[in-house]
């Protein structure tokens, strides 16, 4: 169906090729998962399938990409629109029309299908993706999961044989991600569609994949094959695979179900061991909270986003803020930095209200890395950005650069912040925030687009912050990260705080928030493969 | 009679009809500086928007246009009363300390501010503000993107550019808000040139990235995929269309400025329309594009367009027969009420009953359950 024949690609003004000598054949009806670190060329590989690379991106393509018998060198993306459906990273950025129905019909209109055919296919697609209730609604008013499904539907209506998706679930909460993946699964099984998708959250998708393509980056050869084989020694692996490596299961389990069926002996070994509990310093006197939120109500024009939230944040904590898309996580963070004024209730940062602080004082109390780290950055180079941050924070020259060096040592001074990878940009924004030494650091969705290596780095940074007596709060959908790093979890739903407690208690209470390790070893409360590895090592030592 | 001809059959009106209606009102407003008809036009647009807009995001834009219009009036008053020496009259309101400026420039800084200058500036500002609100009304009643759907396939490049522009502008505003909030987090209080520079960089770069992304999405979904089209025919289409648009522009200018000779206006407009229509027809015949559920153009559309045309025609007629009531001889006189023009503008109010009501948007009621309203 898709053949890459000695494909290489070098972007204009780049020294080294992104892809070199890619030999790959994807047969019809397969669900193919493309993995690799950020910036390794996954997106380039996906975009080469429908000709966006090189027709839209520029650069030099060597070799040939043949899709359903058509050579992408001679066919522009629009000429392949009836064979390949392409869904980009941000569904909202790719919407051309205003409402769901119009968006679904858009591709068919371009192909010039008859009106009667279009009517019928729109109805079929609405049913297939579970969207009939929102058919007339404006796209901007839909939830993130619905938007992603509309984006998929809008390319399905032209009846393509191949569906290409770039990180379809990375911005979604666990429930919405399930929705989208279930849809893809159905398309592969019912319609025999060939699906190629790139994803960082392997724990969500790897179990559905027939084949994994590992793009190692820097022009090194692409590896592909059976998921269990490719993942055996890959540095990128979901927790279930890591657990499989720790326990020595062969072939590697890819789903919770596979692993659980083999987990009984491990559970028996671990039966009399206690999982480590996060140490929680006693709240209240003598420890003063860094921030207090009392009966906070906040919203936008008639819509109550936060509805009576009360909690506190203490030094030495890493707090995870979870909840559906639109549950009020970002609004709570914005209220903590004073960008969102409370309708009623109050927010206090060590006794003062954040919205009354002058900006120059605010950054000494609290720092926020926004969802889009770019918003914080505006210089032309990393070096200039660091100098500017020193000046903003009123600290000695070189402070920011030193912090950045510790967080991520390999960022060149001369690079433009926009050319950095997602992970590097996040660390740069974090370094800028940390320069003023705020005791409270907030991160909004820090793991969007981060690979496992960058995530491990982030975990270490957050632990260091907590050890230094500061408090970090992260709003995230990533249950694995939460299990790894946080000591306390807050769950928001419909503007109210529905759970507030130590991580093990909260995440094991509901399957939606449980990490894979916890699901495999339930009812025991192990959260990460690392915990299990440590415990197993102790057990074997004792038995020797 | 087919249901779309009924004015009571719930559906959304063709956006083109709303735009033509609003343009008619705007044309009427462009020919007078009498505040009475101008305020009437403003009230008519506001009333119709309140009666017939949906609750979609773009329908909320009328308020923003209204605010912009108010700013426009205030700026106009400030500039004219404080900076211009030519428009001052005998009724002095107050005297500000002034800076000497060479007398021949017609400029001043401070000094005498007269009632005449303030009123004149208010009326002129009001005229611009009214025209702006007409555009705002069109924008919130008929989605501009849906209007583009009705555009002929021949205009591929123009279509891409317009869709990107339509996405670009509102996104720019949201981005600017977000980046401003982020600036505060870096200890910047906002204001000043450096802060503007810091705002512009991330906002413009982000908008540019998104535009490229949107264009890529459109391309990969087959937009502009044309079936057999030769270079020659493409050139001919382009020439006809752009010649036509030029003709329309010149014609509209001639018609609205009212100063040029009569051969300039209407015939030029008609010739332009014919050229552009031929061009788009020729081009459209060659693209293989079809339309999904095209917006019908039925009786209500004709009625609404008519309701926009009447104010324009009566206003143009009044300017010819009774110019004194539409352009005040002195700003301080009590503005007269031009009866014919006002009656014409009132016709513009009819679409709030002539345009069909909007269908109720929301989840479909499950089969077998009666709507709550019916049961109550």
PDB file of C-alpha atoms in Angstrom, chain B residues 127-371:
ATOM      1  CA  UNK B 127     -21.195  58.194   9.881  1.00  0.00           C
ATOM      2  CA  UNK B 128     -18.070  56.009   9.856  1.00  0.00           C
ATOM      3  CA  UNK B 129     -19.209  54.219  12.991  1.00  0.00           C
ATOM      4  CA  UNK B 130     -22.583  53.416  11.419  1.00  0.00           C
ATOM      5  CA  UNK B 131     -20.963  51.964   8.312  1.00  0.00           C
ATOM      6  CA  UNK B 132     -18.692  49.884  10.552  1.00  0.00           C
ATOM      7  CA  UNK B 133     -21.668  48.578  12.505  1.00  0.00           C
ATOM      8  CA  UNK B 134     -23.386  47.570   9.251  1.00  0.00           C
ATOM      9  CA  UNK B 135     -20.368  45.400   8.454  1.00  0.00           C
ATOM     10  CA  UNK B 136     -20.466  44.059  12.015  1.00  0.00           C
ATOM     11  CA  UNK B 137     -24.128  43.159  11.630  1.00  0.00           C
ATOM     12  CA  UNK B 138     -23.436  41.348   8.357  1.00  0.00           C
ATOM     13  CA  UNK B 139     -20.583  39.487  10.001  1.00  0.00           C
ATOM     14  CA  UNK B 140     -22.595  38.269  12.953  1.00  0.00           C
ATOM     15  CA  UNK B 141     -25.707  37.367  10.939  1.00  0.00           C
ATOM     16  CA  UNK B 142     -24.051  35.640   7.987  1.00  0.00           C
ATOM     17  CA  UNK B 143     -20.813  33.823   8.744  1.00  0.00           C
ATOM     18  CA  UNK B 144     -18.108  35.124   6.428  1.00  0.00           C
ATOM     19  CA  UNK B 145     -16.700  31.626   6.035  1.00  0.00           C
ATOM     20  CA  UNK B 146     -20.030  30.289   4.891  1.00  0.00           C
ATOM     21  CA  UNK B 147     -20.198  33.137   2.435  1.00  0.00           C
ATOM     22  CA  UNK B 148     -16.871  31.968   1.054  1.00  0.00           C
ATOM     23  CA  UNK B 149     -18.348  28.530   0.485  1.00  0.00           C
ATOM     24  CA  UNK B 150     -20.617  30.112  -2.083  1.00  0.00           C
ATOM     25  CA  UNK B 151     -17.628  31.555  -3.882  1.00  0.00           C
ATOM     26  CA  UNK B 152     -16.959  30.114  -7.331  1.00  0.00           C
ATOM     27  CA  UNK B 153     -14.209  27.506  -7.516  1.00  0.00           C
ATOM     28  CA  UNK B 154     -12.386  29.563 -10.130  1.00  0.00           C
ATOM     29  CA  UNK B 155     -10.998  31.841  -7.468  1.00  0.00           C
ATOM     30  CA  UNK B 156      -8.730  29.254  -5.800  1.00  0.00           C
ATOM     31  CA  UNK B 157      -5.911  31.511  -4.647  1.00  0.00           C
ATOM     32  CA  UNK B 158      -8.282  34.215  -3.446  1.00  0.00           C
ATOM     33  CA  UNK B 159     -10.221  31.565  -1.543  1.00  0.00           C
ATOM     34  CA  UNK B 160      -7.166  30.241   0.281  1.00  0.00           C
ATOM     35  CA  UNK B 161      -6.061  33.758   1.132  1.00  0.00           C
ATOM     36  CA  UNK B 162      -9.477  34.727   2.456  1.00  0.00           C
ATOM     37  CA  UNK B 163      -9.905  31.650   4.646  1.00  0.00           C
ATOM     38  CA  UNK B 164      -6.450  32.172   6.123  1.00  0.00           C
ATOM     39  CA  UNK B 165      -7.143  35.869   6.686  1.00  0.00           C
ATOM     40  CA  UNK B 166     -10.439  35.070   8.396  1.00  0.00           C
ATOM     41  CA  UNK B 167      -8.687  32.688  10.770  1.00  0.00           C
ATOM     42  CA  UNK B 168      -5.716  34.988  11.229  1.00  0.00           C
ATOM     43  CA  UNK B 169      -7.484  38.051  12.627  1.00  0.00           C
ATOM     44  CA  UNK B 170      -9.480  36.614  15.549  1.00  0.00           C
ATOM     45  CA  UNK B 171      -6.647  34.239  16.426  1.00  0.00           C
ATOM     46  CA  UNK B 172      -4.290  37.204  16.616  1.00  0.00           C
ATOM     47  CA  UNK B 173      -6.494  38.782  19.273  1.00  0.00           C
ATOM     48  CA  UNK B 174      -6.624  35.615  21.421  1.00  0.00           C
ATOM     49  CA  UNK B 175      -2.890  35.084  21.066  1.00  0.00           C
ATOM     50  CA  UNK B 176      -2.149  38.662  22.040  1.00  0.00           C
ATOM     51  CA  UNK B 177      -4.220  38.208  25.208  1.00  0.00           C
ATOM     52  CA  UNK B 178      -2.353  35.032  26.102  1.00  0.00           C
ATOM     53  CA  UNK B 179       1.073  36.502  25.474  1.00  0.00           C
ATOM     54  CA  UNK B 180       0.204  39.622  27.509  1.00  0.00           C
ATOM     55  CA  UNK B 181      -0.720  37.383  30.426  1.00  0.00           C
ATOM     56  CA  UNK B 182       2.614  35.602  30.011  1.00  0.00           C
ATOM     57  CA  UNK B 183       4.495  38.902  29.978  1.00  0.00           C
ATOM     58  CA  UNK B 184       3.201  39.634  33.436  1.00  0.00           C
ATOM     59  CA  UNK B 185       4.719  36.338  34.553  1.00  0.00           C
ATOM     60  CA  UNK B 186       8.114  37.574  33.435  1.00  0.00           C
ATOM     61  CA  UNK B 187       7.779  40.732  35.482  1.00  0.00           C
ATOM     62  CA  UNK B 188       6.742  43.037  32.660  1.00  0.00           C
ATOM     63  CA  UNK B 189       3.970  45.488  33.459  1.00  0.00           C
ATOM     64  CA  UNK B 190       3.106  46.045  29.791  1.00  0.00           C
ATOM     65  CA  UNK B 191       3.150  49.297  27.863  1.00  0.00           C
ATOM     66  CA  UNK B 192       6.124  50.883  26.176  1.00  0.00           C
ATOM     67  CA  UNK B 193       7.942  50.073  22.987  1.00  0.00           C
ATOM     68  CA  UNK B 194       9.965  47.097  24.269  1.00  0.00           C
ATOM     69  CA  UNK B 195       6.791  45.487  25.517  1.00  0.00           C
ATOM     70  CA  UNK B 196       5.166  45.947  22.085  1.00  0.00           C
ATOM     71  CA  UNK B 197       8.184  44.313  20.460  1.00  0.00           C
ATOM     72  CA  UNK B 198       7.992  41.422  22.891  1.00  0.00           C
ATOM     73  CA  UNK B 199       4.293  41.044  22.133  1.00  0.00           C
ATOM     74  CA  UNK B 200       4.682  41.179  18.368  1.00  0.00           C
ATOM     75  CA  UNK B 201       7.323  38.465  18.067  1.00  0.00           C
ATOM     76  CA  UNK B 202       5.497  35.461  19.552  1.00  0.00           C
ATOM     77  CA  UNK B 203       2.079  36.553  18.282  1.00  0.00           C
ATOM     78  CA  UNK B 204       3.092  37.040  14.663  1.00  0.00           C
ATOM     79  CA  UNK B 205       5.262  33.934  14.574  1.00  0.00           C
ATOM     80  CA  UNK B 206       2.474  31.845  16.050  1.00  0.00           C
ATOM     81  CA  UNK B 207      -0.084  33.210  13.607  1.00  0.00           C
ATOM     82  CA  UNK B 208       2.222  32.578  10.678  1.00  0.00           C
ATOM     83  CA  UNK B 209       2.824  28.981  11.773  1.00  0.00           C
ATOM     84  CA  UNK B 210      -0.886  28.385  12.073  1.00  0.00           C
ATOM     85  CA  UNK B 211      -1.612  29.893   8.673  1.00  0.00           C
ATOM     86  CA  UNK B 212       0.894  27.595   7.017  1.00  0.00           C
ATOM     87  CA  UNK B 213      -0.628  24.666   8.910  1.00  0.00           C
ATOM     88  CA  UNK B 214      -4.119  25.581   7.687  1.00  0.00           C
ATOM     89  CA  UNK B 215      -2.979  25.940   4.099  1.00  0.00           C
ATOM     90  CA  UNK B 216      -1.335  22.509   4.330  1.00  0.00           C
ATOM     91  CA  UNK B 217      -4.545  21.024   5.723  1.00  0.00           C
ATOM     92  CA  UNK B 218      -6.571  22.537   2.887  1.00  0.00           C
ATOM     93  CA  UNK B 219      -4.157  21.237   0.307  1.00  0.00           C
ATOM     94  CA  UNK B 220      -4.082  17.716   1.711  1.00  0.00           C
ATOM     95  CA  UNK B 221      -7.869  17.650   1.633  1.00  0.00           C
ATOM     96  CA  UNK B 222      -7.912  18.308  -2.066  1.00  0.00           C
ATOM     97  CA  UNK B 223      -8.704  22.006  -2.224  1.00  0.00           C
ATOM     98  CA  UNK B 224      -8.014  23.463  -5.649  1.00  0.00           C
ATOM     99  CA  UNK B 225      -7.805  20.064  -7.293  1.00  0.00           C
ATOM    100  CA  UNK B 226      -8.762  20.977 -10.797  1.00  0.00           C
ATOM    101  CA  UNK B 227      -9.729  18.788 -13.655  1.00  0.00           C
ATOM    102  CA  UNK B 228      -8.198  19.582 -17.066  1.00  0.00           C
ATOM    103  CA  UNK B 229      -7.542  23.292 -17.192  1.00  0.00           C
ATOM    104  CA  UNK B 230      -5.246  24.938 -19.675  1.00  0.00           C
ATOM    105  CA  UNK B 231      -2.943  27.839 -18.951  1.00  0.00           C
ATOM    106  CA  UNK B 232      -4.721  30.044 -21.465  1.00  0.00           C
ATOM    107  CA  UNK B 233      -8.168  29.566 -19.979  1.00  0.00           C
ATOM    108  CA  UNK B 234      -6.805  30.205 -16.503  1.00  0.00           C
ATOM    109  CA  UNK B 235      -5.331  33.504 -17.666  1.00  0.00           C
ATOM    110  CA  UNK B 236      -8.562  34.505 -19.369  1.00  0.00           C
ATOM    111  CA  UNK B 237     -10.541  33.733 -16.219  1.00  0.00           C
ATOM    112  CA  UNK B 238      -8.138  35.708 -14.075  1.00  0.00           C
ATOM    113  CA  UNK B 239      -8.211  38.676 -16.421  1.00  0.00           C
ATOM    114  CA  UNK B 240     -12.005  38.717 -16.605  1.00  0.00           C
ATOM    115  CA  UNK B 241     -12.463  38.363 -12.861  1.00  0.00           C
ATOM    116  CA  UNK B 242      -9.950  41.008 -11.888  1.00  0.00           C
ATOM    117  CA  UNK B 243     -11.114  43.363 -14.622  1.00  0.00           C
ATOM    118  CA  UNK B 244     -14.611  42.875 -13.308  1.00  0.00           C
ATOM    119  CA  UNK B 245     -13.643  43.497  -9.681  1.00  0.00           C
ATOM    120  CA  UNK B 246     -11.802  46.650 -10.737  1.00  0.00           C
ATOM    121  CA  UNK B 247     -14.910  47.799 -12.621  1.00  0.00           C
ATOM    122  CA  UNK B 248     -17.108  47.124  -9.602  1.00  0.00           C
ATOM    123  CA  UNK B 249     -14.722  49.018  -7.324  1.00  0.00           C
ATOM    124  CA  UNK B 250     -14.584  52.050  -9.608  1.00  0.00           C
ATOM    125  CA  UNK B 251     -18.352  51.930 -10.100  1.00  0.00           C
ATOM    126  CA  UNK B 252     -19.085  51.776  -6.377  1.00  0.00           C
ATOM    127  CA  UNK B 253     -16.665  54.633  -5.778  1.00  0.00           C
ATOM    128  CA  UNK B 254     -18.338  56.722  -8.456  1.00  0.00           C
ATOM    129  CA  UNK B 255     -21.776  55.953  -7.076  1.00  0.00           C
ATOM    130  CA  UNK B 256     -20.982  56.654  -3.441  1.00  0.00           C
ATOM    131  CA  UNK B 257     -18.655  59.631  -3.752  1.00  0.00           C
ATOM    132  CA  UNK B 258     -21.381  61.539  -5.568  1.00  0.00           C
ATOM    133  CA  UNK B 259     -18.878  63.965  -7.014  1.00  0.00           C
ATOM    134  CA  UNK B 260     -17.919  62.349 -10.310  1.00  0.00           C
ATOM    135  CA  UNK B 261     -20.049  62.556 -13.425  1.00  0.00           C
ATOM    136  CA  UNK B 262     -22.901  60.132 -13.849  1.00  0.00           C
ATOM    137  CA  UNK B 263     -21.385  57.898 -16.579  1.00  0.00           C
ATOM    138  CA  UNK B 264     -18.849  56.859 -14.026  1.00  0.00           C
ATOM    139  CA  UNK B 265     -21.054  55.162 -11.449  1.00  0.00           C
ATOM    140  CA  UNK B 266     -23.868  52.833 -12.362  1.00  0.00           C
ATOM    141  CA  UNK B 267     -22.767  51.735 -15.876  1.00  0.00           C
ATOM    142  CA  UNK B 268     -19.261  50.983 -14.646  1.00  0.00           C
ATOM    143  CA  UNK B 269     -20.689  48.936 -11.778  1.00  0.00           C
ATOM    144  CA  UNK B 270     -22.919  46.968 -14.147  1.00  0.00           C
ATOM    145  CA  UNK B 271     -20.123  46.369 -16.640  1.00  0.00           C
ATOM    146  CA  UNK B 272     -17.872  45.202 -13.813  1.00  0.00           C
ATOM    147  CA  UNK B 273     -20.516  42.801 -12.553  1.00  0.00           C
ATOM    148  CA  UNK B 274     -20.988  41.313 -16.015  1.00  0.00           C
ATOM    149  CA  UNK B 275     -17.245  40.854 -16.533  1.00  0.00           C
ATOM    150  CA  UNK B 276     -16.719  39.262 -13.125  1.00  0.00           C
ATOM    151  CA  UNK B 277     -19.725  36.979 -13.565  1.00  0.00           C
ATOM    152  CA  UNK B 278     -18.497  35.801 -16.977  1.00  0.00           C
ATOM    153  CA  UNK B 279     -15.054  35.157 -15.563  1.00  0.00           C
ATOM    154  CA  UNK B 280     -16.249  33.164 -12.600  1.00  0.00           C
ATOM    155  CA  UNK B 281     -18.706  31.244 -14.761  1.00  0.00           C
ATOM    156  CA  UNK B 282     -16.000  30.294 -17.249  1.00  0.00           C
ATOM    157  CA  UNK B 283     -13.586  29.372 -14.493  1.00  0.00           C
ATOM    158  CA  UNK B 284     -16.173  27.627 -12.384  1.00  0.00           C
ATOM    159  CA  UNK B 285     -17.200  25.406 -15.276  1.00  0.00           C
ATOM    160  CA  UNK B 286     -13.713  23.976 -15.408  1.00  0.00           C
ATOM    161  CA  UNK B 287     -13.220  23.079 -11.732  1.00  0.00           C
ATOM    162  CA  UNK B 288     -14.722  19.835 -10.566  1.00  0.00           C
ATOM    163  CA  UNK B 289     -15.960  21.299  -7.290  1.00  0.00           C
ATOM    164  CA  UNK B 290     -19.409  20.499  -5.967  1.00  0.00           C
ATOM    165  CA  UNK B 291     -21.447  21.903  -3.097  1.00  0.00           C
ATOM    166  CA  UNK B 292     -22.781  20.046  -0.095  1.00  0.00           C
ATOM    167  CA  UNK B 293     -26.233  21.230   0.909  1.00  0.00           C
ATOM    168  CA  UNK B 294     -25.901  24.553  -0.879  1.00  0.00           C
ATOM    169  CA  UNK B 295     -27.662  27.395   0.903  1.00  0.00           C
ATOM    170  CA  UNK B 296     -30.900  27.894  -1.012  1.00  0.00           C
ATOM    171  CA  UNK B 297     -31.662  31.319  -2.453  1.00  0.00           C
ATOM    172  CA  UNK B 298     -35.417  31.605  -2.175  1.00  0.00           C
ATOM    173  CA  UNK B 299     -38.115  34.152  -1.446  1.00  0.00           C
ATOM    174  CA  UNK B 300     -36.866  35.220   2.031  1.00  0.00           C
ATOM    175  CA  UNK B 301     -33.436  35.989   0.546  1.00  0.00           C
ATOM    176  CA  UNK B 302     -34.988  38.205  -2.117  1.00  0.00           C
ATOM    177  CA  UNK B 303     -37.110  39.934   0.512  1.00  0.00           C
ATOM    178  CA  UNK B 304     -34.158  40.603   2.801  1.00  0.00           C
ATOM    179  CA  UNK B 305     -32.036  41.941  -0.053  1.00  0.00           C
ATOM    180  CA  UNK B 306     -34.984  44.132  -1.058  1.00  0.00           C
ATOM    181  CA  UNK B 307     -35.209  45.452   2.486  1.00  0.00           C
ATOM    182  CA  UNK B 308     -31.568  46.496   2.220  1.00  0.00           C
ATOM    183  CA  UNK B 309     -32.021  48.024  -1.215  1.00  0.00           C
ATOM    184  CA  UNK B 310     -34.963  50.253  -0.216  1.00  0.00           C
ATOM    185  CA  UNK B 311     -32.991  52.370   2.306  1.00  0.00           C
ATOM    186  CA  UNK B 312     -30.179  52.839  -0.227  1.00  0.00           C
ATOM    187  CA  UNK B 313     -32.535  53.862  -3.038  1.00  0.00           C
ATOM    188  CA  UNK B 314     -34.642  56.242  -0.920  1.00  0.00           C
ATOM    189  CA  UNK B 315     -31.486  57.806   0.479  1.00  0.00           C
ATOM    190  CA  UNK B 316     -29.990  58.350  -2.975  1.00  0.00           C
ATOM    191  CA  UNK B 317     -33.302  59.819  -4.134  1.00  0.00           C
ATOM    192  CA  UNK B 318     -33.485  62.144  -1.098  1.00  0.00           C
ATOM    193  CA  UNK B 319     -29.937  63.373  -1.673  1.00  0.00           C
ATOM    194  CA  UNK B 320     -30.974  64.402  -5.147  1.00  0.00           C
ATOM    195  CA  UNK B 321     -34.280  66.065  -4.206  1.00  0.00           C
ATOM    196  CA  UNK B 322     -33.565  67.439  -0.757  1.00  0.00           C
ATOM    197  CA  UNK B 323     -29.805  67.621  -0.089  1.00  0.00           C
ATOM    198  CA  UNK B 324     -30.138  70.259   2.645  1.00  0.00           C
ATOM    199  CA  UNK B 325     -31.806  67.842   5.071  1.00  0.00           C
ATOM    200  CA  UNK B 326     -29.024  65.278   4.738  1.00  0.00           C
ATOM    201  CA  UNK B 327     -25.948  67.479   4.856  1.00  0.00           C
ATOM    202  CA  UNK B 328     -26.401  70.117   7.554  1.00  0.00           C
ATOM    203  CA  UNK B 329     -25.469  73.641   6.581  1.00  0.00           C
ATOM    204  CA  UNK B 330     -24.233  74.348  10.086  1.00  0.00           C
ATOM    205  CA  UNK B 331     -23.384  71.792  12.720  1.00  0.00           C
ATOM    206  CA  UNK B 332     -25.249  73.701  15.424  1.00  0.00           C
ATOM    207  CA  UNK B 333     -28.662  73.683  13.745  1.00  0.00           C
ATOM    208  CA  UNK B 334     -31.146  71.159  15.085  1.00  0.00           C
ATOM    209  CA  UNK B 335     -30.948  68.254  12.604  1.00  0.00           C
ATOM    210  CA  UNK B 336     -34.131  68.003  10.500  1.00  0.00           C
ATOM    211  CA  UNK B 337     -35.919  64.697  10.015  1.00  0.00           C
ATOM    212  CA  UNK B 338     -35.768  63.631   6.354  1.00  0.00           C
ATOM    213  CA  UNK B 339     -39.062  61.752   6.206  1.00  0.00           C
ATOM    214  CA  UNK B 340     -38.584  59.784   2.993  1.00  0.00           C
ATOM    215  CA  UNK B 341     -35.078  58.592   3.884  1.00  0.00           C
ATOM    216  CA  UNK B 342     -36.154  57.610   7.399  1.00  0.00           C
ATOM    217  CA  UNK B 343     -39.136  55.672   6.093  1.00  0.00           C
ATOM    218  CA  UNK B 344     -36.767  53.868   3.728  1.00  0.00           C
ATOM    219  CA  UNK B 345     -34.420  52.975   6.569  1.00  0.00           C
ATOM    220  CA  UNK B 346     -37.325  51.642   8.607  1.00  0.00           C
ATOM    221  CA  UNK B 347     -37.968  49.128   5.792  1.00  0.00           C
ATOM    222  CA  UNK B 348     -34.514  47.761   6.658  1.00  0.00           C
ATOM    223  CA  UNK B 349     -36.008  46.614   9.953  1.00  0.00           C
ATOM    224  CA  UNK B 350     -38.374  44.144   8.280  1.00  0.00           C
ATOM    225  CA  UNK B 351     -35.871  41.246   8.049  1.00  0.00           C
ATOM    226  CA  UNK B 352     -36.416  40.593  11.734  1.00  0.00           C
ATOM    227  CA  UNK B 353     -39.711  39.033  10.669  1.00  0.00           C
ATOM    228  CA  UNK B 354     -39.037  38.331   6.962  1.00  0.00           C
ATOM    229  CA  UNK B 355     -35.892  36.305   7.561  1.00  0.00           C
ATOM    230  CA  UNK B 356     -36.806  32.779   8.657  1.00  0.00           C
ATOM    231  CA  UNK B 357     -36.242  31.928  12.330  1.00  0.00           C
ATOM    232  CA  UNK B 358     -33.160  29.852  13.133  1.00  0.00           C
ATOM    233  CA  UNK B 359     -33.563  26.133  13.737  1.00  0.00           C
ATOM    234  CA  UNK B 360     -32.990  25.105  17.335  1.00  0.00           C
ATOM    235  CA  UNK B 361     -29.443  23.765  17.697  1.00  0.00           C
ATOM    236  CA  UNK B 362     -28.766  21.131  20.288  1.00  0.00           C
ATOM    237  CA  UNK B 363     -28.918  17.448  20.960  1.00  0.00           C
ATOM    238  CA  UNK B 364     -31.658  15.624  19.136  1.00  0.00           C
ATOM    239  CA  UNK B 365     -34.478  14.542  21.438  1.00  0.00           C
ATOM    240  CA  UNK B 366     -34.631  10.768  21.784  1.00  0.00           C
ATOM    241  CA  UNK B 367     -37.345   9.065  19.773  1.00  0.00           C
ATOM    242  CA  UNK B 368     -40.655   8.814  21.560  1.00  0.00           C
ATOM    243  CA  UNK B 369     -40.181  11.693  23.954  1.00  0.00           C
ATOM    244  CA  UNK B 370     -42.128  14.854  23.369  1.00  0.00           C
ATOM    245  CA  UNK B 371     -40.289  18.147  23.669  1.00  0.00           C
TER     246      UNK B 371
END
